[in-house]
PDB file of C-alpha atoms in Angstrom:
ATOM      1  CA  UNK B  19      -5.743  43.364  17.349  1.00  0.00           C
ATOM      2  CA  UNK B  20      -9.513  43.255  17.879  1.00  0.00           C
ATOM      3  CA  UNK B  21     -10.885  40.172  19.660  1.00  0.00           C
ATOM      4  CA  UNK B  22     -13.498  38.342  17.597  1.00  0.00           C
ATOM      5  CA  UNK B  23     -16.973  38.078  19.138  1.00  0.00           C
ATOM      6  CA  UNK B  24     -18.187  35.484  16.652  1.00  0.00           C
ATOM      7  CA  UNK B  25     -20.530  38.030  15.018  1.00  0.00           C
ATOM      8  CA  UNK B  26     -20.148  39.120  11.423  1.00  0.00           C
ATOM      9  CA  UNK B  27     -20.486  42.878  10.945  1.00  0.00           C
ATOM     10  CA  UNK B  28     -19.545  45.242   8.101  1.00  0.00           C
ATOM     11  CA  UNK B  29     -16.850  46.826  10.299  1.00  0.00           C
ATOM     12  CA  UNK B  30     -14.849  43.587  10.279  1.00  0.00           C
ATOM     13  CA  UNK B  31     -13.697  44.396   6.766  1.00  0.00           C
ATOM     14  CA  UNK B  32     -14.178  47.621   4.820  1.00  0.00           C
ATOM     15  CA  UNK B  33     -14.697  45.696   1.611  1.00  0.00           C
ATOM     16  CA  UNK B  34     -16.020  42.260   0.848  1.00  0.00           C
ATOM     17  CA  UNK B  35     -17.434  41.652   4.326  1.00  0.00           C
ATOM     18  CA  UNK B  36     -20.071  39.342   2.912  1.00  0.00           C
ATOM     19  CA  UNK B  37     -17.301  37.109   1.583  1.00  0.00           C
ATOM     20  CA  UNK B  38     -15.778  37.033   5.061  1.00  0.00           C
ATOM     21  CA  UNK B  39     -19.108  35.965   6.537  1.00  0.00           C
ATOM     22  CA  UNK B  40     -19.466  33.168   4.002  1.00  0.00           C
ATOM     23  CA  UNK B  41     -15.921  31.971   4.715  1.00  0.00           C
ATOM     24  CA  UNK B  42     -16.471  31.902   8.476  1.00  0.00           C
ATOM     25  CA  UNK B  43     -19.749  30.030   8.126  1.00  0.00           C
ATOM     26  CA  UNK B  44     -18.134  27.500   5.784  1.00  0.00           C
ATOM     27  CA  UNK B  45     -15.320  26.901   8.246  1.00  0.00           C
ATOM     28  CA  UNK B  46     -17.844  26.338  11.047  1.00  0.00           C
ATOM     29  CA  UNK B  47     -19.668  23.604   9.112  1.00  0.00           C
ATOM     30  CA  UNK B  48     -18.167  20.140   9.674  1.00  0.00           C
ATOM     31  CA  UNK B  49     -17.409  17.942   6.629  1.00  0.00           C
ATOM     32  CA  UNK B  50     -20.578  16.186   5.507  1.00  0.00           C
ATOM     33  CA  UNK B  51     -22.621  18.235   7.949  1.00  0.00           C
ATOM     34  CA  UNK B  52     -24.667  19.878   5.204  1.00  0.00           C
ATOM     35  CA  UNK B  53     -25.239  16.685   3.204  1.00  0.00           C
ATOM     36  CA  UNK B  54     -28.990  16.899   3.798  1.00  0.00           C
ATOM     37  CA  UNK B  55     -29.020  20.264   2.009  1.00  0.00           C
ATOM     38  CA  UNK B  56     -27.359  18.930  -1.142  1.00  0.00           C
ATOM     39  CA  UNK B  57     -29.248  17.537  -4.112  1.00  0.00           C
ATOM     40  CA  UNK B  58     -28.621  13.928  -5.033  1.00  0.00           C
ATOM     41  CA  UNK B  59     -26.885  15.111  -8.200  1.00  0.00           C
ATOM     42  CA  UNK B  60     -24.554  17.287  -6.106  1.00  0.00           C
ATOM     43  CA  UNK B  61     -23.821  14.415  -3.721  1.00  0.00           C
ATOM     44  CA  UNK B  62     -22.834  12.099  -6.555  1.00  0.00           C
ATOM     45  CA  UNK B  63     -20.713  14.900  -7.983  1.00  0.00           C
ATOM     46  CA  UNK B  64     -18.840  14.962  -4.674  1.00  0.00           C
ATOM     47  CA  UNK B  65     -18.321  11.190  -4.909  1.00  0.00           C
ATOM     48  CA  UNK B  66     -17.015  11.556  -8.458  1.00  0.00           C
ATOM     49  CA  UNK B  67     -14.452  14.162  -7.452  1.00  0.00           C
ATOM     50  CA  UNK B  68     -13.434  12.383  -4.225  1.00  0.00           C
ATOM     51  CA  UNK B  69     -12.774   9.044  -5.900  1.00  0.00           C
ATOM     52  CA  UNK B  70     -10.933  10.081  -9.060  1.00  0.00           C
ATOM     53  CA  UNK B  71     -13.944   9.906 -11.345  1.00  0.00           C
ATOM     54  CA  UNK B  72     -11.967  11.088 -14.357  1.00  0.00           C
ATOM     55  CA  UNK B  73     -10.025   7.800 -14.161  1.00  0.00           C
ATOM     56  CA  UNK B  74     -13.003   5.463 -13.660  1.00  0.00           C
ATOM     57  CA  UNK B  75     -13.283   2.594 -16.116  1.00  0.00           C
ATOM     58  CA  UNK B  76     -16.879   3.541 -16.858  1.00  0.00           C
ATOM     59  CA  UNK B  77     -18.203   7.024 -16.120  1.00  0.00           C
ATOM     60  CA  UNK B  78     -21.019   7.058 -18.657  1.00  0.00           C
ATOM     61  CA  UNK B  79     -23.480   9.863 -17.919  1.00  0.00           C
ATOM     62  CA  UNK B  80     -21.572  11.234 -14.938  1.00  0.00           C
ATOM     63  CA  UNK B  81     -21.039  14.985 -14.764  1.00  0.00           C
ATOM     64  CA  UNK B  82     -22.651  15.599 -18.149  1.00  0.00           C
ATOM     65  CA  UNK B  83     -25.088  18.231 -16.963  1.00  0.00           C
ATOM     66  CA  UNK B  84     -28.130  15.980 -16.496  1.00  0.00           C
ATOM     67  CA  UNK B  85     -29.987  15.179 -13.286  1.00  0.00           C
ATOM     68  CA  UNK B  86     -29.172  11.781 -11.873  1.00  0.00           C
ATOM     69  CA  UNK B  87     -32.843  10.736 -11.548  1.00  0.00           C
ATOM     70  CA  UNK B  88     -35.261  11.985 -14.166  1.00  0.00           C
ATOM     71  CA  UNK B  89     -38.215   9.568 -14.367  1.00  0.00           C
ATOM     72  CA  UNK B  90     -40.955   8.207 -12.145  1.00  0.00           C
ATOM     73  CA  UNK B  91     -40.922   4.732 -10.680  1.00  0.00           C
ATOM     74  CA  UNK B  92     -37.897   2.450 -10.440  1.00  0.00           C
ATOM     75  CA  UNK B  93     -35.532   3.044 -13.353  1.00  0.00           C
ATOM     76  CA  UNK B  94     -31.831   2.869 -14.226  1.00  0.00           C
ATOM     77  CA  UNK B  95     -30.238   6.294 -14.307  1.00  0.00           C
ATOM     78  CA  UNK B  96     -28.307   7.522 -17.323  1.00  0.00           C
ATOM     79  CA  UNK B  97     -25.432   7.714 -14.815  1.00  0.00           C
ATOM     80  CA  UNK B  98     -23.518   4.430 -14.828  1.00  0.00           C
ATOM     81  CA  UNK B  99     -24.112   2.251 -11.774  1.00  0.00           C
ATOM     82  CA  UNK B 100     -27.060   4.233 -10.409  1.00  0.00           C
ATOM     83  CA  UNK B 101     -30.614   2.988  -9.882  1.00  0.00           C
ATOM     84  CA  UNK B 102     -33.408   5.413  -9.022  1.00  0.00           C
ATOM     85  CA  UNK B 103     -36.909   5.245  -7.620  1.00  0.00           C
ATOM     86  CA  UNK B 104     -38.589   8.424  -8.740  1.00  0.00           C
ATOM     87  CA  UNK B 105     -36.266  11.297  -7.855  1.00  0.00           C
ATOM     88  CA  UNK B 106     -34.277   9.299  -5.274  1.00  0.00           C
ATOM     89  CA  UNK B 107     -31.132   7.206  -5.687  1.00  0.00           C
ATOM     90  CA  UNK B 108     -31.775   3.738  -4.235  1.00  0.00           C
ATOM     91  CA  UNK B 109     -28.708   1.828  -5.448  1.00  0.00           C
ATOM     92  CA  UNK B 110     -25.143   2.873  -6.191  1.00  0.00           C
ATOM     93  CA  UNK B 111     -23.013   0.045  -7.607  1.00  0.00           C
ATOM     94  CA  UNK B 112     -19.515   0.965  -8.808  1.00  0.00           C
ATOM     95  CA  UNK B 113     -17.763  -2.345  -8.186  1.00  0.00           C
ATOM     96  CA  UNK B 114     -14.362  -2.819  -9.884  1.00  0.00           C
ATOM     97  CA  UNK B 115     -14.574   0.615 -11.492  1.00  0.00           C
ATOM     98  CA  UNK B 116     -11.142   1.974 -10.533  1.00  0.00           C
ATOM     99  CA  UNK B 117     -12.335   4.159  -7.661  1.00  0.00           C
ATOM    100  CA  UNK B 118      -9.524   5.704  -5.610  1.00  0.00           C
ATOM    101  CA  UNK B 119      -9.308   8.342  -2.909  1.00  0.00           C
ATOM    102  CA  UNK B 120     -11.717   8.525   0.011  1.00  0.00           C
ATOM    103  CA  UNK B 121     -15.392   7.788   0.592  1.00  0.00           C
ATOM    104  CA  UNK B 122     -17.147  11.147   1.075  1.00  0.00           C
ATOM    105  CA  UNK B 123     -19.315  11.620   4.156  1.00  0.00           C
ATOM    106  CA  UNK B 124     -21.801  13.455   1.944  1.00  0.00           C
ATOM    107  CA  UNK B 125     -23.185  10.087   0.801  1.00  0.00           C
ATOM    108  CA  UNK B 126     -25.218  10.221   4.003  1.00  0.00           C
ATOM    109  CA  UNK B 127     -27.501  12.638   2.161  1.00  0.00           C
ATOM    110  CA  UNK B 128     -28.806   9.834  -0.094  1.00  0.00           C
ATOM    111  CA  UNK B 129     -31.650   9.163   2.308  1.00  0.00           C
ATOM    112  CA  UNK B 130     -33.340   6.443   0.208  1.00  0.00           C
ATOM    113  CA  UNK B 131     -30.152   4.521  -0.591  1.00  0.00           C
ATOM    114  CA  UNK B 132     -30.636   0.772  -0.064  1.00  0.00           C
ATOM    115  CA  UNK B 133     -27.443  -0.579  -1.664  1.00  0.00           C
ATOM    116  CA  UNK B 134     -23.949   0.915  -1.667  1.00  0.00           C
ATOM    117  CA  UNK B 135     -21.409  -1.248  -3.512  1.00  0.00           C
ATOM    118  CA  UNK B 136     -17.901   0.167  -3.923  1.00  0.00           C
ATOM    119  CA  UNK B 137     -15.851  -3.039  -3.794  1.00  0.00           C
ATOM    120  CA  UNK B 138     -12.698  -3.912  -5.735  1.00  0.00           C
ATOM    121  CA  UNK B 139     -11.072  -0.502  -5.883  1.00  0.00           C
ATOM    122  CA  UNK B 140      -8.328   1.612  -4.372  1.00  0.00           C
ATOM    123  CA  UNK B 141     -10.406   3.495  -1.825  1.00  0.00           C
ATOM    124  CA  UNK B 142      -8.325   4.488   1.187  1.00  0.00           C
ATOM    125  CA  UNK B 143      -8.797   6.308   4.463  1.00  0.00           C
ATOM    126  CA  UNK B 144     -11.466   5.500   6.994  1.00  0.00           C
ATOM    127  CA  UNK B 145     -15.100   4.465   6.631  1.00  0.00           C
ATOM    128  CA  UNK B 146     -17.207   7.593   7.297  1.00  0.00           C
ATOM    129  CA  UNK B 147     -19.315   7.112  10.421  1.00  0.00           C
ATOM    130  CA  UNK B 148     -21.937   9.287   8.714  1.00  0.00           C
ATOM    131  CA  UNK B 149     -22.961   6.274   6.609  1.00  0.00           C
ATOM    132  CA  UNK B 150     -24.693   5.032   9.758  1.00  0.00           C
ATOM    133  CA  UNK B 151     -27.369   7.691   9.266  1.00  0.00           C
ATOM    134  CA  UNK B 152     -28.610   6.168   5.996  1.00  0.00           C
ATOM    135  CA  UNK B 153     -32.088   5.088   7.148  1.00  0.00           C
ATOM    136  CA  UNK B 154     -32.844   2.658   4.299  1.00  0.00           C
ATOM    137  CA  UNK B 155     -29.452   1.020   3.805  1.00  0.00           C
ATOM    138  CA  UNK B 156     -29.747  -2.774   3.418  1.00  0.00           C
ATOM    139  CA  UNK B 157     -26.488  -3.735   1.713  1.00  0.00           C
ATOM    140  CA  UNK B 158     -23.025  -2.194   2.221  1.00  0.00           C
ATOM    141  CA  UNK B 159     -20.149  -3.577   0.152  1.00  0.00           C
ATOM    142  CA  UNK B 160     -16.769  -1.917   0.774  1.00  0.00           C
ATOM    143  CA  UNK B 161     -14.421  -4.910   0.677  1.00  0.00           C
ATOM    144  CA  UNK B 162     -11.230  -5.324  -1.350  1.00  0.00           C
ATOM    145  CA  UNK B 163     -10.144  -1.725  -0.872  1.00  0.00           C
ATOM    146  CA  UNK B 164      -7.147  -0.504   1.190  1.00  0.00           C
ATOM    147  CA  UNK B 165      -9.456   1.128   3.738  1.00  0.00           C
ATOM    148  CA  UNK B 166      -7.832   1.723   7.121  1.00  0.00           C
ATOM    149  CA  UNK B 167      -8.799   2.631  10.657  1.00  0.00           C
ATOM    150  CA  UNK B 168     -11.366   0.800  12.713  1.00  0.00           C
ATOM    151  CA  UNK B 169     -14.875  -0.430  11.964  1.00  0.00           C
ATOM    152  CA  UNK B 170     -17.196   2.429  12.996  1.00  0.00           C
ATOM    153  CA  UNK B 171     -19.333   1.350  15.936  1.00  0.00           C
ATOM    154  CA  UNK B 172     -22.065   3.588  14.542  1.00  0.00           C
ATOM    155  CA  UNK B 173     -22.749   1.056  11.766  1.00  0.00           C
ATOM    156  CA  UNK B 174     -24.719  -0.844  14.376  1.00  0.00           C
ATOM    157  CA  UNK B 175     -27.391   1.852  14.034  1.00  0.00           C
ATOM    158  CA  UNK B 176     -28.259   0.653  10.505  1.00  0.00           C
ATOM    159  CA  UNK B 177     -31.489  -1.040  11.531  1.00  0.00           C
ATOM    160  CA  UNK B 178     -32.268  -2.458   8.051  1.00  0.00           C
ATOM    161  CA  UNK B 179     -28.767  -3.737   7.314  1.00  0.00           C
ATOM    162  CA  UNK B 180     -28.710  -7.243   5.829  1.00  0.00           C
ATOM    163  CA  UNK B 181     -25.245  -7.469   4.241  1.00  0.00           C
ATOM    164  CA  UNK B 182     -21.971  -5.922   5.395  1.00  0.00           C
ATOM    165  CA  UNK B 183     -18.813  -6.773   3.443  1.00  0.00           C
ATOM    166  CA  UNK B 184     -15.527  -5.322   4.711  1.00  0.00           C
ATOM    167  CA  UNK B 185     -13.129  -8.157   3.871  1.00  0.00           C
ATOM    168  CA  UNK B 186      -9.691  -7.764   2.253  1.00  0.00           C
ATOM    169  CA  UNK B 187      -9.082  -4.301   3.672  1.00  0.00           C
ATOM    170  CA  UNK B 188      -6.515  -2.772   6.018  1.00  0.00           C
ATOM    171  CA  UNK B 189      -9.079  -2.312   8.792  1.00  0.00           C
ATOM    172  CA  UNK B 190      -7.733  -2.943  12.274  1.00  0.00           C
ATOM    173  CA  UNK B 191      -8.940  -2.940  15.875  1.00  0.00           C
ATOM    174  CA  UNK B 192     -11.692  -5.090  17.300  1.00  0.00           C
ATOM    175  CA  UNK B 193     -15.051  -6.235  15.949  1.00  0.00           C
ATOM    176  CA  UNK B 194     -17.617  -3.882  17.500  1.00  0.00           C
ATOM    177  CA  UNK B 195     -20.320  -5.643  19.470  1.00  0.00           C
ATOM    178  CA  UNK B 196     -22.695  -3.029  18.033  1.00  0.00           C
ATOM    179  CA  UNK B 197     -22.681  -4.955  14.742  1.00  0.00           C
ATOM    180  CA  UNK B 198     -25.037  -7.425  16.417  1.00  0.00           C
ATOM    181  CA  UNK B 199     -27.770  -4.784  16.679  1.00  0.00           C
ATOM    182  CA  UNK B 200     -29.225  -4.884  13.136  1.00  0.00           C
ATOM    183  CA  UNK B 201     -31.929  -7.505  13.583  1.00  0.00           C
ATOM    184  CA  UNK B 202     -31.960  -8.497   9.902  1.00  0.00           C
ATOM    185  CA  UNK B 203     -28.200  -8.900   9.426  1.00  0.00           C
ATOM    186  CA  UNK B 204     -27.690 -12.019   7.301  1.00  0.00           C
ATOM    187  CA  UNK B 205     -24.104 -11.810   6.034  1.00  0.00           C
ATOM    188  CA  UNK B 206     -20.973 -10.267   7.569  1.00  0.00           C
ATOM    189  CA  UNK B 207     -17.589 -10.560   5.846  1.00  0.00           C
ATOM    190  CA  UNK B 208     -14.484  -9.535   7.786  1.00  0.00           C
ATOM    191  CA  UNK B 209     -11.844 -11.879   6.356  1.00  0.00           C
ATOM    192  CA  UNK B 210      -8.301 -10.804   5.409  1.00  0.00           C
ATOM    193  CA  UNK B 211      -8.206  -7.814   7.770  1.00  0.00           C
ATOM    194  CA  UNK B 212      -5.972  -6.919  10.713  1.00  0.00           C
ATOM    195  CA  UNK B 213      -8.619  -7.376  13.365  1.00  0.00           C
ATOM    196  CA  UNK B 214      -7.881  -8.670  16.840  1.00  0.00           C
ATOM    197  CA  UNK B 215      -9.616  -9.364  20.133  1.00  0.00           C
ATOM    198  CA  UNK B 216     -12.593 -11.496  21.001  1.00  0.00           C
ATOM    199  CA  UNK B 217     -15.370 -12.127  18.507  1.00  0.00           C
ATOM    200  CA  UNK B 218     -18.458 -10.599  20.197  1.00  0.00           C
ATOM    201  CA  UNK B 219     -20.707 -13.293  21.631  1.00  0.00           C
ATOM    202  CA  UNK B 220     -23.718 -11.129  20.786  1.00  0.00           C
ATOM    203  CA  UNK B 221     -22.771 -11.379  17.132  1.00  0.00           C
ATOM    204  CA  UNK B 222     -22.460 -15.148  17.230  1.00  0.00           C
ATOM    205  CA  UNK B 223     -25.898 -15.347  18.860  1.00  0.00           C
ATOM    206  CA  UNK B 224     -27.550 -13.256  16.141  1.00  0.00           C
ATOM    207  CA  UNK B 225     -30.289 -15.605  14.872  1.00  0.00           C
ATOM    208  CA  UNK B 226     -30.662 -13.855  11.520  1.00  0.00           C
ATOM    209  CA  UNK B 227     -26.943 -14.197  10.693  1.00  0.00           C
ATOM    210  CA  UNK B 228     -26.570 -16.850   8.000  1.00  0.00           C
ATOM    211  CA  UNK B 229     -22.953 -16.208   6.988  1.00  0.00           C
ATOM    212  CA  UNK B 230     -20.103 -14.885   9.124  1.00  0.00           C
ATOM    213  CA  UNK B 231     -16.925 -14.923   7.061  1.00  0.00           C
ATOM    214  CA  UNK B 232     -13.720 -14.609   9.084  1.00  0.00           C
ATOM    215  CA  UNK B 233     -10.208 -15.953   8.732  1.00  0.00           C
ATOM    216  CA  UNK B 234      -9.635 -19.160  10.722  1.00  0.00           C
ATOM    217  CA  UNK B 235      -9.054 -18.186  14.338  1.00  0.00           C
ATOM    218  CA  UNK B 236      -5.737 -20.070  14.340  1.00  0.00           C
ATOM    219  CA  UNK B 237      -4.399 -17.749  11.641  1.00  0.00           C
ATOM    220  CA  UNK B 238      -5.465 -14.454  13.175  1.00  0.00           C
ATOM    221  CA  UNK B 239      -5.433 -12.506  16.423  1.00  0.00           C
ATOM    222  CA  UNK B 240      -9.153 -13.119  16.896  1.00  0.00           C
ATOM    223  CA  UNK B 241     -10.345 -15.345  19.706  1.00  0.00           C
ATOM    224  CA  UNK B 242     -13.652 -17.008  20.492  1.00  0.00           C
ATOM    225  CA  UNK B 243     -15.696 -15.937  23.526  1.00  0.00           C
ATOM    226  CA  UNK B 244     -14.899 -17.856  26.691  1.00  0.00           C
ATOM    227  CA  UNK B 245     -18.510 -17.873  27.838  1.00  0.00           C
ATOM    228  CA  UNK B 246     -20.937 -20.401  26.446  1.00  0.00           C
ATOM    229  CA  UNK B 247     -22.935 -19.134  23.454  1.00  0.00           C
ATOM    230  CA  UNK B 248     -26.628 -19.906  23.806  1.00  0.00           C
TER     231      UNK B 248
END
């Protein structure tokens, strides 16, 4: 057999070598890695397919051949649950809409997204760390879904984050201290999860935090910091 050099040449296959090149390039691209090259309509199409869109309670306007944002200024899209500002999606609210499956990493391509609300569904799998690259995200609601894995530490990079709701999920592990980094964080909900360890002192010192919703320490494996919180 011939050892591959990583270069695509016509001699690799006597017919259809272009198809081989496309296949190799596709395999080399990590999931969600090309999200910035997708249109917002394509990204929402990925969400629709990943979360069982055909079974949603309300899928008005979705996948009907129209662009998701078609007017200037702030306006509701003809796609259910979508709010636009010009050509950009700024809010995606599909709460209690029978979403199932996994959250696609491609949502990171919605660069103007301020609100992502996918609560009260059957979403499973892990929370994509790629969501941490959404530069304008203010509100993230993912609670009341059977999401598993740990809380991505990368969410601490969401500098504009004000609300993070992850309660009533199957998330486990510890509460990342990185969640104390968003300087405008006002509400954090982590109740009814399988979290353990010490509640980060940095989080309890966050001046902007108005509501921290956890299960009572006596009923969980969470503990308070031993050092004085000042």
